[in-house]
Amino acid sequence: EAGVAQSPRYKIIEKRQSVAFWCNPISGHATLYWYQQILGQGPKLLIQFQNNGVVDDSQLPKDRFSAERLKGVDSTLKIQPAKLEDSAVYLCASSLKPSDRDRYEQYFGPGTRLTVT
Amino acid sequence: AQRVTQPEKLLSVFKGAPVELKCNYSYSGSPELFWYVQYSRQRLQLLLRHISRESIKGFTADLNKGETSFHLKKPFAQEEDSAMYYCALSGSRGSTLGRLYFGRGTQLTVWP
């Protein structure tokens, strides 16, 4: 089966500019996650979708970050305006459903490396 | 609050030597524990989960609730085991259900 797709793979922008990332999860996966991974740290969850609804966005800096999953399939994550500290790898992951204890496995995309100068 | 601690940022061993990657956690409940691995230029992928009680690529991990640990072990390391290893925790209820909390990772290098 095809894996989680993300684009672009790399992006360099100046601070105060805007940027958007796209993710297409594995077909049939109801749950989609966006993570931020800063250099030297583990991934940190930004937002979790169940179909097209938000389950958890408690760690999303809502003053500058937004995300949507309008049709319950692919998703976009936007940063506007970007700050230097937003430089990181943004990972998208998907899973079948979180409520099934045997199906917690999350499948990750290749990530988008963002550099803010 | 949920927390995963991997005390070693870097770990180096020689081929054939035993290896143990440490992971400690804090969670007020019964968590699910995982080890994820990222090989060079590859995606982050699941290595094993405690609920499966299986050995993957010779690696095992035992959940010790008393010590709140989930250390990853392999008796004889191979060069192809060189990778970044992340310990992760998933909550078992409410908003933590299915959400992964990652440690900072341990870079394992196995020398020939």
Coordinates of N, CA and C in Angstrom, one line a residue:
Chain A
E1 N 0.9 -1.2 0.0 CA 0.0 0.0 0.0 C 0.9 1.2 0.0
A2 N 0.4 2.3 -0.6 CA 1.1 3.6 -0.6 C 1.2 4.1 0.8
G3 N 2.3 4.8 1.1 CA 2.5 5.3 2.4 C 2.0 6.7 2.5
V4 N 2.2 7.4 3.6 CA 1.8 8.7 3.8 C 2.7 9.6 2.9
A5 N 2.0 10.5 2.2 CA 2.7 11.4 1.3 C 2.7 12.8 1.9
Q6 N 3.8 13.5 1.7 CA 3.9 14.9 2.2 C 4.6 15.7 1.1
S7 N 4.2 17.0 1.0 CA 4.9 17.9 0.2 C 4.8 19.3 0.7
P8 N 5.8 20.2 0.5 CA 7.1 19.9 -0.2 C 8.0 19.1 0.8
R9 N 9.1 18.6 0.3 CA 10.0 18.0 1.2 C 10.9 19.0 2.0
Y10 N 11.2 20.1 1.3 CA 12.0 21.1 1.9 C 11.4 22.5 1.6
K11 N 11.6 23.4 2.5 CA 11.1 24.8 2.3 C 12.0 25.7 3.1
I12 N 12.4 26.8 2.4 CA 13.2 27.8 3.1 C 12.4 29.1 2.9
I13 N 12.1 29.8 4.0 CA 11.4 31.1 3.9 C 12.0 32.0 4.9
E14 N 11.7 33.3 4.7 CA 12.1 34.3 5.6 C 11.1 34.5 6.7
K15 N 11.5 35.0 7.9 CA 10.6 35.2 9.0 C 9.5 36.2 8.5
R16 N 8.4 36.0 9.1 CA 7.2 36.8 8.8 C 6.5 36.3 7.5
Q17 N 7.1 35.4 6.7 CA 6.4 34.9 5.5 C 5.5 33.8 5.9
S18 N 4.7 33.4 5.0 CA 3.7 32.3 5.2 C 4.2 31.0 4.5
V19 N 3.7 29.9 5.0 CA 4.1 28.6 4.4 C 3.0 27.6 4.6
A20 N 2.8 26.7 3.7 CA 1.8 25.6 3.9 C 2.4 24.3 3.5
F21 N 2.0 23.3 4.3 CA 2.4 21.9 4.1 C 1.2 21.1 3.8
W22 N 1.4 20.1 2.9 CA 0.3 19.2 2.5 C 0.6 17.7 2.9
C23 N -0.4 17.0 3.3 CA -0.3 15.6 3.7 C -1.4 14.8 3.2
N24 N -1.1 13.7 2.6 CA -2.1 12.7 2.1 C -1.9 11.4 2.9
P25 N -2.8 11.0 3.8 CA -2.6 9.8 4.6 C -2.8 8.6 3.8
I26 N -2.6 7.5 4.4 CA -2.9 6.2 3.8 C -4.4 6.0 3.7
S27 N -4.8 5.5 2.5 CA -6.2 5.3 2.3 C -6.9 4.5 3.3
G28 N -8.0 5.1 3.8 CA -8.8 4.4 4.8 C -8.4 4.7 6.3
H29 N -7.3 5.5 6.4 CA -6.9 5.9 7.8 C -7.8 7.1 8.2
A30 N -8.5 6.9 9.3 CA -9.4 7.9 9.8 C -8.7 9.0 10.6
T31 N -7.6 8.6 11.2 CA -6.9 9.6 12.1 C -5.6 10.1 11.4
L32 N -5.5 11.4 11.5 CA -4.3 12.1 11.0 C -3.7 13.0 12.0
Y33 N -2.4 13.0 12.1 CA -1.6 13.7 13.0 C -0.6 14.6 12.3
W34 N -0.3 15.8 12.9 CA 0.8 16.6 12.5 C 1.7 16.8 13.7
Y35 N 3.0 16.5 13.5 CA 4.0 16.7 14.5 C 5.0 17.7 14.1
Q36 N 5.6 18.3 15.1 CA 6.7 19.2 14.9 C 7.9 18.6 15.5
Q37 N 9.0 18.5 14.8 CA 10.2 17.9 15.4 C 11.4 18.9 15.2
I38 N 11.7 19.5 16.3 CA 12.8 20.4 16.3 C 14.1 19.6 16.5
L39 N 15.2 20.1 15.9 CA 16.5 19.4 15.9 C 16.9 19.0 17.3
G40 N 17.2 17.7 17.5 CA 17.6 17.3 18.8 C 16.5 16.8 19.7
Q41 N 15.3 16.9 19.2 CA 14.2 16.6 20.1 C 13.3 15.5 19.4
G42 N 12.4 14.9 20.1 CA 11.5 13.9 19.6 C 10.3 14.7 19.0
P43 N 9.5 14.0 18.1 CA 8.3 14.7 17.6 C 7.4 15.1 18.6
K44 N 6.8 16.3 18.4 CA 5.8 16.8 19.4 C 4.5 17.0 18.6
L45 N 3.4 16.4 19.1 CA 2.1 16.5 18.4 C 1.6 17.9 18.4
L46 N 1.2 18.4 17.2 CA 0.6 19.7 17.1 C -0.9 19.6 17.1
I47 N -1.4 18.7 16.3 CA -2.9 18.5 16.1 C -3.2 17.1 15.6
Q48 N -4.4 16.7 16.1 CA -4.9 15.3 15.7 C -6.3 15.5 15.2
F49 N -6.5 14.9 14.0 CA -7.8 14.9 13.4 C -8.4 13.4 13.4
Q50 N -9.7 13.3 13.7 CA -10.4 12.1 13.5 C -11.4 12.4 12.4
N51 N -11.2 11.8 11.2 CA -11.9 12.1 10.0 C -11.7 13.6 9.8
N52 N -12.7 14.5 9.7 CA -12.5 15.9 9.5 C -12.6 16.7 10.7
G53 N -12.7 16.1 11.9 CA -12.9 16.8 13.1 C -11.6 16.8 13.9
V54 N -11.4 17.9 14.6 CA -10.2 18.1 15.5 C -10.4 17.3 16.8
V55 N -9.5 16.4 17.1 CA -9.6 15.7 18.4 C -8.7 16.4 19.5
D56 N -7.5 16.9 19.1 CA -6.6 17.5 20.0 C -5.8 18.6 19.3
D57 N -5.9 19.8 19.7 CA -5.0 20.9 19.1 C -4.4 21.7 20.2
S58 N -4.3 21.1 21.4 CA -3.9 21.8 22.6 C -2.4 22.3 22.5
Q59 N -1.6 21.7 21.6 CA -0.2 22.2 21.5 C 0.0 23.0 20.2
L60 N -1.1 23.3 19.5 CA -0.9 24.1 18.3 C -0.9 25.6 18.6
P61 N 0.1 26.3 18.3 CA 0.2 27.8 18.5 C -0.8 28.5 17.6
K62 N -2.0 28.6 18.1 CA -3.1 29.0 17.2 C -3.0 30.5 16.7
D63 N -2.1 31.3 17.3 CA -2.0 32.6 16.8 C -1.3 32.6 15.4
R64 N -0.6 31.6 15.1 CA 0.1 31.6 13.8 C 0.0 30.3 13.0
F65 N -0.4 29.2 13.7 CA -0.6 27.9 13.0 C -2.1 27.6 12.8
S66 N -2.4 27.0 11.7 CA -3.7 26.5 11.4 C -3.6 25.2 10.6
A67 N -4.6 24.4 10.8 CA -4.6 23.2 10.0 C -6.1 22.8 9.7
E68 N -6.2 22.1 8.6 CA -7.6 21.7 8.2 C -7.5 20.4 7.5
R69 N -8.7 19.7 7.6 CA -8.8 18.4 6.9 C -10.3 18.3 6.4
L70 N -10.5 19.1 5.4 CA -11.9 19.4 5.1 C -12.7 18.2 4.7
K71 N -12.2 17.3 3.9 CA -13.0 16.2 3.4 C -12.6 14.9 4.1
G72 N -11.9 15.0 5.2 CA -11.5 13.9 6.0 C -10.5 13.0 5.4
V73 N -9.8 13.6 4.4 CA -8.7 12.8 3.7 C -7.4 13.5 3.9
D74 N -7.0 14.3 2.9 CA -5.8 15.0 3.0 C -5.9 16.3 3.9
S75 N -4.8 16.8 4.3 CA -4.7 17.9 5.2 C -3.7 18.9 4.9
T76 N -3.9 20.1 5.3 CA -2.8 21.2 5.1 C -2.6 21.8 6.5
L77 N -1.3 22.1 6.7 CA -0.9 22.8 7.9 C -0.2 24.1 7.4
K78 N -0.7 25.2 8.0 CA -0.2 26.5 7.6 C 0.5 27.3 8.8
I79 N 1.5 28.0 8.4 CA 2.1 28.9 9.4 C 2.1 30.3 8.8
Q80 N 1.6 31.2 9.6 CA 1.4 32.6 9.1 C 1.3 33.6 10.3
P81 N 2.3 34.4 10.6 CA 3.6 34.5 9.9 C 4.6 33.6 10.6
A82 N 5.6 33.2 9.9 CA 6.6 32.2 10.5 C 7.6 33.0 11.3
K83 N 8.1 32.3 12.3 CA 9.2 32.8 13.2 C 10.4 31.9 13.1
L84 N 11.5 32.4 13.5 CA 12.8 31.6 13.4 C 12.6 30.3 14.2
E85 N 11.9 30.3 15.3 CA 11.8 29.1 16.1 C 10.9 28.1 15.5
D86 N 10.3 28.4 14.4 CA 9.4 27.4 13.7 C 10.3 26.5 12.8
S87 N 11.6 26.8 12.7 CA 12.5 25.9 11.9 C 12.4 24.5 12.5
A88 N 12.0 23.5 11.7 CA 11.8 22.2 12.2 C 11.5 21.2 11.1
V89 N 11.3 20.0 11.4 CA 10.7 19.0 10.4 C 9.3 18.8 10.9
Y90 N 8.4 18.9 9.9 CA 7.0 18.8 10.2 C 6.6 17.4 9.6
L91 N 6.1 16.5 10.5 CA 5.8 15.2 10.2 C 4.3 15.0 10.2
C92 N 3.8 14.3 9.2 CA 2.4 13.9 9.2 C 2.4 12.4 9.4
A93 N 1.4 11.9 10.1 CA 1.2 10.5 10.4 C -0.3 10.2 10.3
S94 N -0.6 8.9 10.0 CA -2.0 8.5 10.0 C -2.1 7.1 10.7
S95 N -3.3 6.8 11.2 CA -3.5 5.5 11.8 C -5.0 5.2 11.5
L96 N -5.3 3.9 11.7 CA -6.7 3.5 11.4 C -7.7 4.2 12.3
K97 N -7.5 4.0 13.6 CA -8.4 4.7 14.6 C -7.7 4.5 15.9
P98 N -7.8 5.6 16.7 CA -7.1 5.5 18.0 C -7.8 4.7 19.1
S99 N -9.1 4.4 18.8 CA -9.9 3.7 19.9 C -9.6 2.2 20.0
D100 N -9.0 1.7 18.9 CA -8.8 0.3 18.9 C -7.3 0.0 19.4
R101 N -7.2 -0.6 20.6 CA -5.9 -0.7 21.2 C -4.9 -1.5 20.4
D102 N -5.4 -2.3 19.5 CA -4.5 -3.1 18.7 C -4.1 -2.3 17.4
R103 N -4.6 -1.2 17.2 CA -4.3 -0.5 16.0 C -3.7 0.9 16.3
Y104 N -2.9 1.0 17.3 CA -2.4 2.3 17.6 C -1.3 2.7 16.6
E105 N -0.8 1.8 15.8 CA 0.4 2.1 15.0 C 0.2 3.3 14.1
Q106 N 1.1 4.2 14.2 CA 1.0 5.4 13.4 C 2.0 5.2 12.3
Y107 N 1.6 5.6 11.0 CA 2.5 5.5 9.9 C 2.9 6.9 9.5
F108 N 4.2 7.1 9.4 CA 4.7 8.5 9.2 C 5.1 8.7 7.8
G109 N 4.9 10.0 7.4 CA 5.4 10.5 6.1 C 6.9 10.8 6.2
P110 N 7.5 11.3 5.1 CA 8.9 11.6 5.1 C 9.2 12.9 5.7
G111 N 8.2 13.7 6.0 CA 8.4 15.0 6.6 C 8.7 16.1 5.7
T112 N 8.5 17.3 6.1 CA 8.9 18.6 5.4 C 9.9 19.3 6.3
R113 N 11.1 19.6 5.8 CA 12.1 20.3 6.6 C 11.9 21.8 6.3
L114 N 11.5 22.5 7.3 CA 11.3 24.0 7.1 C 12.5 24.7 7.8
T115 N 13.0 25.7 7.0 CA 14.1 26.5 7.5 C 13.6 28.0 7.4
V116 N 13.5 28.7 8.5 CA 13.1 30.1 8.6 C 14.3 30.9 8.8
T117 N 14.6 31.8 7.9 CA 15.8 32.7 8.0 C 15.5 34.1 8.4
Chain B
A1 N 1.5 14.7 34.5 CA 1.7 14.9 33.0 C 2.5 13.8 32.4
Q2 N 2.2 13.6 31.1 CA 2.9 12.5 30.4 C 4.3 12.9 30.1
R3 N 5.3 12.0 30.3 CA 6.7 12.4 30.0 C 7.4 11.1 29.6
V4 N 8.3 11.2 28.6 CA 9.1 10.1 28.2 C 10.6 10.6 28.3
T5 N 11.4 9.9 29.0 CA 12.8 10.3 29.2 C 13.7 9.2 28.6
Q6 N 14.6 9.6 27.7 CA 15.7 8.8 27.2 C 17.0 9.5 27.6
P7 N 17.6 8.9 28.6 CA 18.8 9.6 29.2 C 20.0 9.7 28.3
E8 N 20.1 8.8 27.3 CA 21.3 8.8 26.5 C 21.0 9.4 25.1
K9 N 21.7 10.4 24.8 CA 21.5 11.0 23.4 C 22.2 10.2 22.4
L10 N 23.4 9.7 22.8 CA 24.3 8.9 21.9 C 24.7 7.6 22.6
L11 N 24.7 6.5 21.8 CA 25.2 5.3 22.4 C 26.0 4.5 21.3
S12 N 27.2 4.1 21.6 CA 28.0 3.4 20.7 C 28.4 2.1 21.2
V13 N 28.3 1.0 20.4 CA 28.7 -0.3 20.8 C 29.4 -0.9 19.6
F14 N 30.2 -2.0 19.9 CA 30.8 -2.8 18.8 C 29.9 -3.9 18.4
K15 N 30.0 -4.3 17.1 CA 29.2 -5.4 16.6 C 29.4 -6.6 17.4
G16 N 28.2 -7.2 17.7 CA 28.2 -8.5 18.5 C 28.1 -8.2 20.0
A17 N 28.2 -6.9 20.4 CA 28.1 -6.6 21.8 C 26.6 -6.4 22.2
P18 N 26.2 -6.6 23.4 CA 24.8 -6.4 23.8 C 24.6 -4.9 23.9
V19 N 23.3 -4.5 23.6 CA 23.0 -3.1 23.6 C 21.6 -2.9 24.4
E20 N 21.6 -1.9 25.2 CA 20.4 -1.5 25.9 C 20.1 0.0 25.8
L21 N 19.0 0.3 25.3 CA 18.6 1.7 25.2 C 17.6 2.0 26.2
K22 N 17.8 3.0 27.1 CA 17.0 3.2 28.2 C 15.8 4.1 27.9
C23 N 14.7 3.8 28.6 CA 13.5 4.7 28.5 C 12.8 4.6 29.8
N24 N 12.5 5.8 30.3 CA 11.6 5.9 31.5 C 10.4 6.8 31.2
Y25 N 9.3 6.5 31.8 CA 8.1 7.3 31.5 C 7.4 7.7 32.8
S26 N 6.5 8.7 32.6 CA 5.6 9.0 33.7 C 4.2 9.2 33.1
Y27 N 3.3 8.5 33.7 CA 1.9 8.6 33.2 C 1.0 8.1 34.3
S28 N -0.1 8.8 34.6 CA -1.0 8.4 35.7 C -2.1 7.5 35.1
G29 N -1.7 6.3 34.9 CA -2.7 5.3 34.3 C -1.9 4.2 33.7
S30 N -2.5 3.5 32.8 CA -1.9 2.3 32.1 C -1.6 2.7 30.7
P31 N -0.3 3.1 30.4 CA 0.0 3.6 29.1 C 0.3 2.4 28.1
E32 N 0.3 2.7 26.9 CA 0.9 1.9 25.9 C 2.3 2.4 25.6
L33 N 3.3 1.5 25.5 CA 4.6 1.9 25.2 C 5.1 1.3 23.9
F34 N 5.9 2.1 23.2 CA 6.4 1.8 21.9 C 7.8 2.2 21.7
W35 N 8.5 1.5 20.8 CA 9.8 1.9 20.3 C 9.6 2.2 18.8
Y36 N 10.0 3.4 18.4 CA 10.0 3.7 17.0 C 11.5 3.9 16.6
V37 N 11.8 3.6 15.3 CA 13.2 3.7 14.8 C 13.2 4.5 13.5
Q38 N 14.2 5.2 13.3 CA 14.4 5.9 12.1 C 15.8 5.6 11.6
Y39 N 15.9 4.8 10.5 CA 17.2 4.6 9.8 C 17.5 5.8 9.0
S40 N 18.8 5.9 8.6 CA 19.3 7.0 7.8 C 18.5 7.1 6.5
R41 N 17.9 8.3 6.3 CA 17.2 8.7 5.1 C 15.9 7.9 5.0
Q42 N 15.4 7.3 6.0 CA 14.1 6.6 6.0 C 13.1 7.3 6.9
R43 N 11.9 6.8 6.8 CA 10.8 7.4 7.7 C 10.9 6.8 9.1
L44 N 10.3 7.5 9.9 CA 10.1 7.0 11.3 C 9.1 5.8 11.2
Q45 N 9.5 4.7 11.8 CA 8.6 3.5 11.7 C 8.6 2.8 13.1
L46 N 7.5 2.1 13.3 CA 7.3 1.4 14.5 C 8.2 0.2 14.6
L47 N 9.0 0.0 15.7 CA 9.8 -1.2 15.8 C 9.1 -2.2 16.6
L48 N 8.6 -1.9 17.8 CA 7.8 -2.8 18.6 C 7.0 -2.1 19.6
R49 N 6.0 -2.8 20.1 CA 5.1 -2.2 21.1 C 5.0 -3.2 22.3
H50 N 4.8 -2.8 23.5 CA 4.9 -3.7 24.6 C 3.7 -4.6 24.6
I51 N 2.6 -4.2 24.1 CA 1.4 -5.0 24.2 C 1.5 -6.3 23.3
S52 N 2.4 -6.3 22.3 CA 2.6 -7.4 21.4 C 3.5 -8.5 22.0
R53 N 4.4 -8.0 22.9 CA 5.3 -8.9 23.6 C 6.1 -9.8 22.5
E54 N 6.5 -9.1 21.5 CA 7.2 -9.8 20.4 C 8.7 -9.3 20.3
S55 N 9.5 -10.1 19.6 CA 10.8 -9.7 19.3 C 10.9 -9.3 17.8
I56 N 11.4 -8.1 17.6 CA 11.5 -7.6 16.2 C 13.0 -7.3 15.9
K57 N 13.5 -8.0 14.9 CA 14.9 -7.8 14.5 C 15.9 -8.1 15.7
G58 N 15.4 -9.0 16.6 CA 16.3 -9.4 17.7 C 16.1 -8.5 18.9
F59 N 15.3 -7.4 18.8 CA 15.1 -6.5 19.9 C 13.9 -6.9 20.7
T60 N 14.0 -6.7 22.0 CA 12.9 -6.9 22.9 C 12.8 -5.8 23.9
A61 N 11.7 -5.6 24.4 CA 11.5 -4.5 25.5 C 10.5 -5.0 26.4
D62 N 10.8 -4.9 27.7 CA 9.9 -5.3 28.8 C 9.4 -4.1 29.5
L63 N 8.1 -4.0 29.7 CA 7.5 -2.9 30.5 C 7.6 -3.3 32.0
N64 N 8.3 -2.4 32.7 CA 8.5 -2.6 34.1 C 7.7 -1.4 34.8
K65 N 6.5 -1.8 35.2 CA 5.6 -0.7 35.8 C 6.1 -0.2 37.1
G66 N 6.8 -1.1 37.9 CA 7.4 -0.6 39.2 C 8.4 0.5 39.0
E67 N 9.3 0.3 38.0 CA 10.4 1.2 37.7 C 10.0 2.2 36.6
T68 N 8.7 2.1 36.1 CA 8.3 2.9 35.0 C 9.3 3.0 33.9
S69 N 9.7 1.8 33.4 CA 10.8 1.8 32.4 C 10.3 0.9 31.3
F70 N 10.9 1.1 30.1 CA 10.6 0.3 28.9 C 11.9 0.3 28.1
H71 N 12.9 -0.4 28.6 CA 14.2 -0.4 28.0 C 14.2 -1.3 26.8
L72 N 14.9 -1.0 25.8 CA 15.1 -1.8 24.6 C 16.4 -2.5 24.6
K73 N 16.3 -3.8 24.3 CA 17.5 -4.6 24.4 C 17.7 -5.5 23.2
K74 N 19.0 -5.8 23.0 CA 19.4 -6.7 21.9 C 20.7 -7.4 22.4
P75 N 20.7 -8.7 22.4 CA 21.9 -9.4 22.9 C 23.2 -9.2 22.0
F76 N 23.0 -9.1 20.7 CA 24.1 -9.0 19.8 C 23.9 -8.0 18.8
A77 N 24.4 -6.8 18.9 CA 24.2 -5.7 18.0 C 24.8 -6.0 16.6
Q78 N 24.1 -5.5 15.6 CA 24.6 -5.6 14.2 C 24.8 -4.2 13.7
E79 N 25.6 -4.0 12.7 CA 25.9 -2.7 12.1 C 24.6 -2.1 11.5
E80 N 23.7 -2.9 11.0 CA 22.5 -2.4 10.4 C 21.5 -1.9 11.5
D81 N 21.8 -2.1 12.8 CA 21.0 -1.6 13.9 C 21.3 -0.1 14.1
S82 N 22.3 0.4 13.5 CA 22.6 1.9 13.7 C 21.5 2.7 13.2
A83 N 20.9 3.5 14.0 CA 19.7 4.3 13.7 C 19.4 5.2 14.9
M84 N 18.4 6.0 14.7 CA 17.9 6.8 15.9 C 16.7 6.1 16.4
Y85 N 16.6 5.9 17.7 CA 15.6 5.1 18.4 C 14.8 6.1 19.3
Y86 N 13.5 6.0 19.1 CA 12.6 6.9 20.0 C 11.7 6.0 20.8
C87 N 11.6 6.3 22.1 CA 10.6 5.6 22.9 C 9.4 6.5 22.9
A88 N 8.2 5.9 22.9 CA 7.0 6.7 22.9 C 5.9 6.1 23.8
L89 N 5.1 7.0 24.2 CA 4.0 6.5 25.1 C 2.7 7.0 24.5
S90 N 1.7 6.2 24.7 CA 0.3 6.6 24.3 C -0.6 6.4 25.4
G91 N -1.4 7.4 25.7 CA -2.3 7.3 26.8 C -3.5 6.3 26.5
S92 N -4.1 6.0 27.6 CA -5.2 4.9 27.4 C -6.6 5.5 27.6
R93 N -6.7 6.8 27.8 CA -8.0 7.3 28.0 C -8.1 8.8 27.5
G94 N -9.4 9.2 27.3 CA -9.7 10.6 27.0 C -8.9 11.1 25.9
S95 N -8.4 12.3 26.0 CA -7.7 13.0 24.9 C -6.3 12.4 24.7
T96 N -5.8 11.6 25.6 CA -4.5 11.0 25.4 C -4.6 9.7 24.6
L97 N -5.8 9.2 24.3 CA -6.0 8.0 23.7 C -5.4 8.1 22.2
G98 N -4.4 7.2 21.9 CA -3.8 7.2 20.6 C -2.8 8.3 20.4
R99 N -2.7 9.2 21.3 CA -1.7 10.3 21.1 C -0.4 9.8 21.5
L100 N 0.7 10.1 20.7 CA 2.0 9.6 21.1 C 2.8 10.8 21.7
Y101 N 3.5 10.4 22.8 CA 4.4 11.3 23.4 C 5.8 10.7 23.3
F102 N 6.7 11.4 22.6 CA 8.0 10.9 22.3 C 9.1 11.4 23.2
G103 N 10.1 10.5 23.4 CA 11.3 10.9 24.1 C 12.2 11.7 23.0
R104 N 13.3 12.2 23.4 CA 14.2 12.9 22.5 C 15.0 12.1 21.6
G105 N 15.0 10.7 21.8 CA 15.7 9.8 21.0 C 17.1 9.5 21.4
T106 N 17.6 8.3 21.0 CA 19.0 7.9 21.2 C 19.5 7.4 19.9
Q107 N 20.6 8.1 19.5 CA 21.3 7.7 18.3 C 22.3 6.5 18.6
L108 N 21.9 5.4 18.1 CA 22.8 4.2 18.3 C 23.7 4.0 17.1
T109 N 25.0 3.8 17.4 CA 26.0 3.5 16.4 C 26.6 2.2 16.7
V110 N 26.6 1.3 15.8 CA 27.3 0.0 16.0 C 28.5 -0.1 15.1
W111 N 29.6 -0.1 15.7 CA 30.9 -0.2 15.0 C 31.3 -1.6 14.6
P112 N 31.9 -1.7 13.4 CA 32.3 -3.0 12.9 C 33.4 -3.7 13.8

